[in-house]
CSV table of C-alpha atoms in Angstrom, one decimal:
chain,number,residue,atom,x,y,z
A,129,UNK,CA,148.4,69.6,141.9
A,130,UNK,CA,150.2,66.5,140.8
A,131,UNK,CA,153.2,66.5,138.4
A,132,UNK,CA,151.0,64.5,136.0
A,133,UNK,CA,148.3,67.1,136.0
A,134,UNK,CA,150.7,70.0,135.6
A,135,UNK,CA,152.3,68.3,132.6
A,136,UNK,CA,148.8,67.6,131.1
A,137,UNK,CA,147.6,71.2,131.6
A,138,UNK,CA,150.9,72.6,130.2
A,139,UNK,CA,150.5,70.5,127.1
A,140,UNK,CA,146.8,71.3,126.8
A,141,UNK,CA,147.6,75.0,126.9
A,142,UNK,CA,150.3,74.5,124.4
A,143,UNK,CA,147.9,72.7,122.0
A,144,UNK,CA,145.0,75.1,122.4
A,145,UNK,CA,147.3,78.1,121.8
A,146,UNK,CA,148.4,76.5,118.6
A,147,UNK,CA,145.0,75.7,117.2
A,148,UNK,CA,144.0,77.2,113.9
A,149,UNK,CA,147.3,78.7,112.9
A,150,UNK,CA,148.4,78.0,109.3
A,151,UNK,CA,151.9,77.1,108.3
A,152,UNK,CA,154.0,79.4,106.2
A,153,UNK,CA,153.5,79.1,102.5
A,154,UNK,CA,157.2,79.1,101.6
A,155,UNK,CA,158.9,76.2,99.9
A,156,UNK,CA,161.8,73.8,100.7
A,157,UNK,CA,165.0,75.8,101.2
A,158,UNK,CA,167.6,75.6,98.4
A,159,UNK,CA,170.8,74.1,99.8
A,160,UNK,CA,174.1,73.6,98.1
A,161,UNK,CA,174.4,70.3,96.1
A,162,UNK,CA,170.7,69.5,96.6
A,163,UNK,CA,171.3,68.5,100.2
A,164,UNK,CA,168.2,68.1,102.4
A,165,UNK,CA,167.8,70.7,105.2
A,166,UNK,CA,168.8,69.9,108.8
A,167,UNK,CA,166.0,70.4,111.3
A,168,UNK,CA,165.2,71.1,114.9
A,169,UNK,CA,161.6,70.6,116.2
A,170,UNK,CA,160.2,72.3,119.3
A,171,UNK,CA,156.7,71.0,118.9
A,172,UNK,CA,155.7,67.5,120.1
A,173,UNK,CA,153.3,67.0,117.2
A,174,UNK,CA,155.8,68.0,114.5
A,175,UNK,CA,158.4,65.8,116.4
A,176,UNK,CA,156.3,62.7,115.7
A,177,UNK,CA,155.7,63.5,112.0
A,178,UNK,CA,159.3,64.5,111.3
A,179,UNK,CA,160.5,61.2,112.9
A,180,UNK,CA,158.6,59.5,110.0
A,181,UNK,CA,159.2,61.8,107.1
A,182,UNK,CA,162.7,63.2,107.6
A,183,UNK,CA,165.9,61.2,107.3
A,184,UNK,CA,167.5,60.5,110.8
A,185,UNK,CA,170.5,62.6,110.0
A,186,UNK,CA,168.3,65.6,109.2
A,187,UNK,CA,166.6,65.7,112.6
A,188,UNK,CA,169.1,67.3,114.9
A,189,UNK,CA,166.8,67.5,117.9
A,190,UNK,CA,163.2,67.2,118.9
A,191,UNK,CA,161.4,68.9,121.8
A,192,UNK,CA,161.9,67.8,125.4
A,193,UNK,CA,158.2,67.0,125.5
A,194,UNK,CA,158.7,63.9,123.4
A,195,UNK,CA,161.1,62.5,126.0
A,196,UNK,CA,158.5,62.9,128.7
A,197,UNK,CA,156.0,60.0,129.0
A,198,UNK,CA,153.4,62.4,130.4
A,199,UNK,CA,153.5,64.7,127.4
A,200,UNK,CA,154.9,62.8,124.4
A,201,UNK,CA,152.8,61.6,121.5
A,202,UNK,CA,155.6,59.3,120.3
A,203,UNK,CA,156.6,55.9,121.5
A,204,UNK,CA,159.4,56.6,123.9
A,205,UNK,CA,161.8,54.0,122.5
A,206,UNK,CA,161.5,55.9,119.2
A,207,UNK,CA,161.7,59.4,120.8
A,208,UNK,CA,165.0,58.7,122.7
A,209,UNK,CA,166.7,57.9,119.4
A,210,UNK,CA,166.8,61.7,118.9
A,211,UNK,CA,168.4,64.4,120.9
A,212,UNK,CA,166.0,66.5,122.9
A,213,UNK,CA,166.2,70.3,123.4
A,214,UNK,CA,164.5,72.7,125.7
A,215,UNK,CA,164.2,75.2,122.9
A,216,UNK,CA,166.2,78.1,124.2
A,217,UNK,CA,167.7,80.5,121.6
A,218,UNK,CA,171.2,79.4,122.7
A,219,UNK,CA,170.4,75.7,122.3
A,220,UNK,CA,168.9,76.1,118.9
A,221,UNK,CA,171.7,78.3,117.6
A,222,UNK,CA,174.3,75.8,118.9
A,223,UNK,CA,172.6,73.1,116.8
A,224,UNK,CA,172.7,75.3,113.7
A,225,UNK,CA,169.7,73.9,111.8
A,226,UNK,CA,168.6,75.0,108.4
A,227,UNK,CA,164.9,75.1,109.6
A,228,UNK,CA,163.3,75.3,113.1
A,229,UNK,CA,159.8,73.9,113.4
A,230,UNK,CA,157.8,75.2,116.3
A,231,UNK,CA,154.2,75.6,117.5
A,232,UNK,CA,152.3,78.8,116.8
A,233,UNK,CA,152.4,79.4,120.6
A,234,UNK,CA,156.1,80.5,120.2
A,235,UNK,CA,156.6,83.9,121.7
A,236,UNK,CA,156.9,86.6,119.0
A,237,UNK,CA,160.0,88.0,120.6
A,238,UNK,CA,161.7,84.6,120.5
A,239,UNK,CA,160.8,84.0,116.9
A,240,UNK,CA,161.9,87.5,116.0
A,241,UNK,CA,165.3,87.0,117.7
A,242,UNK,CA,165.9,83.7,115.9
A,243,UNK,CA,164.9,85.1,112.5
A,244,UNK,CA,167.1,88.2,113.1
A,245,UNK,CA,170.0,85.8,113.5
A,246,UNK,CA,169.3,84.3,110.1
A,247,UNK,CA,167.4,81.1,111.2
A,248,UNK,CA,164.3,80.1,109.2
A,249,UNK,CA,161.3,79.4,111.5
A,250,UNK,CA,158.2,77.5,110.4
A,251,UNK,CA,155.2,77.3,112.8
A,252,UNK,CA,152.4,74.8,113.0
A,253,UNK,CA,149.2,74.7,114.9
A,254,UNK,CA,147.4,71.7,116.3
A,255,UNK,CA,145.3,69.8,113.7
A,256,UNK,CA,141.6,69.6,114.6
A,257,UNK,CA,140.7,67.3,111.7
A,258,UNK,CA,142.3,64.4,109.8
A,259,UNK,CA,142.3,66.6,106.7
A,260,UNK,CA,144.3,69.3,108.5
A,261,UNK,CA,146.7,66.7,109.8
A,262,UNK,CA,147.3,65.3,106.4
A,263,UNK,CA,148.0,68.8,105.1
A,264,UNK,CA,150.6,69.2,107.8
A,265,UNK,CA,152.2,65.9,107.0
A,266,UNK,CA,152.6,66.9,103.4
A,267,UNK,CA,153.9,70.4,104.3
A,268,UNK,CA,156.5,69.0,106.7
A,269,UNK,CA,157.6,66.4,104.2
A,270,UNK,CA,157.9,69.0,101.5
A,271,UNK,CA,159.9,71.3,103.7
A,272,UNK,CA,162.1,68.4,104.7
A,273,UNK,CA,162.7,67.5,101.1
A,274,UNK,CA,161.0,64.1,101.4
A,275,UNK,CA,157.6,64.4,99.8
A,276,UNK,CA,157.5,60.7,98.9
A,277,UNK,CA,157.8,59.8,102.6
A,278,UNK,CA,155.0,62.2,103.3
A,279,UNK,CA,152.7,60.4,100.8
A,280,UNK,CA,153.5,57.1,102.4
A,281,UNK,CA,152.5,58.3,105.8
A,282,UNK,CA,149.4,59.9,104.4
A,283,UNK,CA,148.4,56.6,102.8
A,284,UNK,CA,148.8,54.9,106.1
A,285,UNK,CA,146.7,57.5,107.9
A,286,UNK,CA,143.9,57.3,105.4
A,287,UNK,CA,143.8,53.5,105.6
A,288,UNK,CA,143.8,53.6,109.4
A,289,UNK,CA,141.0,56.2,109.5
A,290,UNK,CA,138.6,54.5,107.2
A,291,UNK,CA,135.1,54.9,108.8
A,292,UNK,CA,133.8,51.8,110.6
A,293,UNK,CA,130.5,50.2,109.4
A,294,UNK,CA,127.5,49.3,111.5
A,295,UNK,CA,125.7,50.9,114.4
A,296,UNK,CA,127.7,53.2,116.7
A,297,UNK,CA,128.2,52.7,120.4
A,298,UNK,CA,127.9,55.7,122.7
A,299,UNK,CA,131.2,56.6,124.3
A,300,UNK,CA,132.8,59.0,126.7
A,301,UNK,CA,136.5,59.9,126.5
A,302,UNK,CA,137.3,60.8,130.1
A,303,UNK,CA,140.5,62.8,129.9
A,304,UNK,CA,142.9,63.8,132.6
A,305,UNK,CA,141.3,66.1,135.1
A,306,UNK,CA,137.9,64.6,134.4
A,307,UNK,CA,137.3,66.7,131.2
A,308,UNK,CA,135.8,65.7,127.9
A,309,UNK,CA,136.8,66.7,124.3
A,310,UNK,CA,134.7,68.9,122.1
A,311,UNK,CA,133.1,67.8,118.9
A,312,UNK,CA,135.6,69.8,116.9
A,313,UNK,CA,138.6,68.1,118.4
A,314,UNK,CA,140.6,65.6,116.3
A,315,UNK,CA,140.1,62.8,118.8
A,316,UNK,CA,136.3,63.2,118.5
A,317,UNK,CA,136.6,62.7,114.7
A,318,UNK,CA,138.7,59.5,115.4
A,319,UNK,CA,136.0,58.3,117.8
A,320,UNK,CA,133.3,58.7,115.1
A,321,UNK,CA,135.3,57.0,112.5
A,322,UNK,CA,136.0,54.1,114.9
A,323,UNK,CA,132.3,53.5,115.4
A,324,UNK,CA,131.5,55.6,118.5
A,325,UNK,CA,129.0,58.5,119.1
A,326,UNK,CA,129.9,61.3,121.6
A,327,UNK,CA,127.8,60.5,124.7
A,328,UNK,CA,129.2,63.6,126.5
A,329,UNK,CA,128.1,65.9,123.6
A,330,UNK,CA,124.6,64.3,123.8
A,331,UNK,CA,124.5,65.5,127.4
A,332,UNK,CA,125.3,69.0,126.4
A,333,UNK,CA,129.0,68.9,127.3
A,334,UNK,CA,131.6,70.6,125.1
A,335,UNK,CA,135.4,71.1,124.9
A,336,UNK,CA,137.1,70.8,128.3
A,337,UNK,CA,133.8,70.5,130.2
A,338,UNK,CA,134.1,68.6,133.5
A,339,UNK,CA,132.3,65.2,133.7
A,340,UNK,CA,131.7,64.1,137.2
A,341,UNK,CA,131.6,60.5,138.5
A,342,UNK,CA,128.0,61.1,139.5
A,343,UNK,CA,127.1,62.0,135.9
A,344,UNK,CA,128.8,58.8,134.6
A,345,UNK,CA,126.9,56.6,137.1
A,346,UNK,CA,123.6,58.3,136.5
A,347,UNK,CA,123.8,58.1,132.7
A,348,UNK,CA,126.5,55.6,131.6
A,349,UNK,CA,127.6,55.3,128.0
A,350,UNK,CA,128.1,52.0,126.2
A,351,UNK,CA,131.8,52.5,126.5
A,352,UNK,CA,133.9,54.6,128.9
A,353,UNK,CA,137.4,55.4,127.7
A,354,UNK,CA,139.5,56.4,130.7
A,355,UNK,CA,142.5,58.6,129.9
A,356,UNK,CA,142.9,60.1,133.3
A,357,UNK,CA,144.0,59.1,136.7
A,358,UNK,CA,141.9,61.1,139.1
A,359,UNK,CA,140.3,59.4,142.1
A,360,UNK,CA,136.8,59.4,140.5
A,361,UNK,CA,138.1,57.9,137.3
A,362,UNK,CA,139.1,54.6,139.1
A,363,UNK,CA,136.3,54.6,141.7
A,364,UNK,CA,135.0,51.0,142.5
A,365,UNK,CA,131.4,52.1,141.7
A,366,UNK,CA,132.4,52.0,138.0
A,367,UNK,CA,132.8,48.2,138.4
A,368,UNK,CA,129.1,47.9,139.2
A,369,UNK,CA,128.1,49.4,135.8
A,370,UNK,CA,127.9,46.0,134.2
A,371,UNK,CA,126.3,47.1,131.0
A,372,UNK,CA,129.1,49.6,130.4
A,373,UNK,CA,132.4,48.6,128.8
A,374,UNK,CA,135.4,50.4,130.4
A,375,UNK,CA,138.9,50.6,128.8
A,376,UNK,CA,142.0,52.6,129.4
A,377,UNK,CA,143.1,55.1,126.7
A,378,UNK,CA,146.7,56.3,126.6
A,379,UNK,CA,147.2,60.0,127.0
A,380,UNK,CA,149.9,59.9,124.3
A,381,UNK,CA,147.0,59.4,121.8
A,382,UNK,CA,145.1,62.5,122.7
A,383,UNK,CA,147.0,65.5,121.5
A,384,UNK,CA,148.5,65.1,118.0
A,385,UNK,CA,147.7,64.0,114.5
A,386,UNK,CA,150.1,62.5,112.0
A,387,UNK,CA,151.3,58.9,112.9
A,388,UNK,CA,149.4,59.3,116.3
A,389,UNK,CA,146.2,58.9,114.3
A,390,UNK,CA,147.3,55.4,113.2
A,391,UNK,CA,148.0,54.3,116.8
A,392,UNK,CA,144.8,55.9,118.1
A,393,UNK,CA,142.6,54.3,115.5
A,394,UNK,CA,144.2,50.9,116.2
A,395,UNK,CA,143.4,51.2,119.9
A,396,UNK,CA,139.9,52.5,119.3
A,397,UNK,CA,139.0,49.7,116.8
A,398,UNK,CA,140.3,47.2,119.3
A,399,UNK,CA,138.1,48.7,122.1
A,400,UNK,CA,135.1,48.7,119.7
A,401,UNK,CA,135.5,45.0,118.9
A,402,UNK,CA,135.8,44.1,122.6
A,403,UNK,CA,132.7,46.1,123.5
A,404,UNK,CA,130.5,44.8,120.7
């Protein structure tokens, strides 16, 4: 197994474990003098949102995933402006944040240890819709004491995700390992809004099902979005499918909501225009 595949599978497991878990309903912490809370984020998806809605001095550290080009959902030039942490209890306590943001995959024992030491922990799952992502943006902005910044980001997301007009093109998003996303995944909603229909779902494939090269060749979509690097995903036979438009799709755009939605929609709309 390659390092790239290991990184992808680790992040996929992280994301799936976090799905569907709501954030805590509590409010922004009260700090002396009306100061905004300091923050550590251990979740690559909250990293990207907090980089937009928190003041730079608030964000003491982000997760090490965001410094890894195989796992980050952030532009690396932006991510490296922030310190990264591996997320051990010792590292977090040394940073002494007011709030720790983590994914809902966090081990219960780790969370209990941190809370026993007086640290506030807020967990977030992976948004599976644009609506869920917008709710997370607002929640993170509220907890950071920057609701106005949250609303600015929400407005940008809503504008970027405006549904395309006209007929849809059939598309397959071919992810690392040769798998395809399910209809309930955020990226599938983005595809629909950008003017694509799910060709894999029309063939009976669902979340994380494997799509072989032979299946692509036998029944090609209008557009093939390649987000993986397996041998079959770059096979020369794909060049012979002249009626199929093929384009690369950055893995950084697959996993998270928030500002990632804006970048993903820009890329998808560009591909849609090229394929029309």
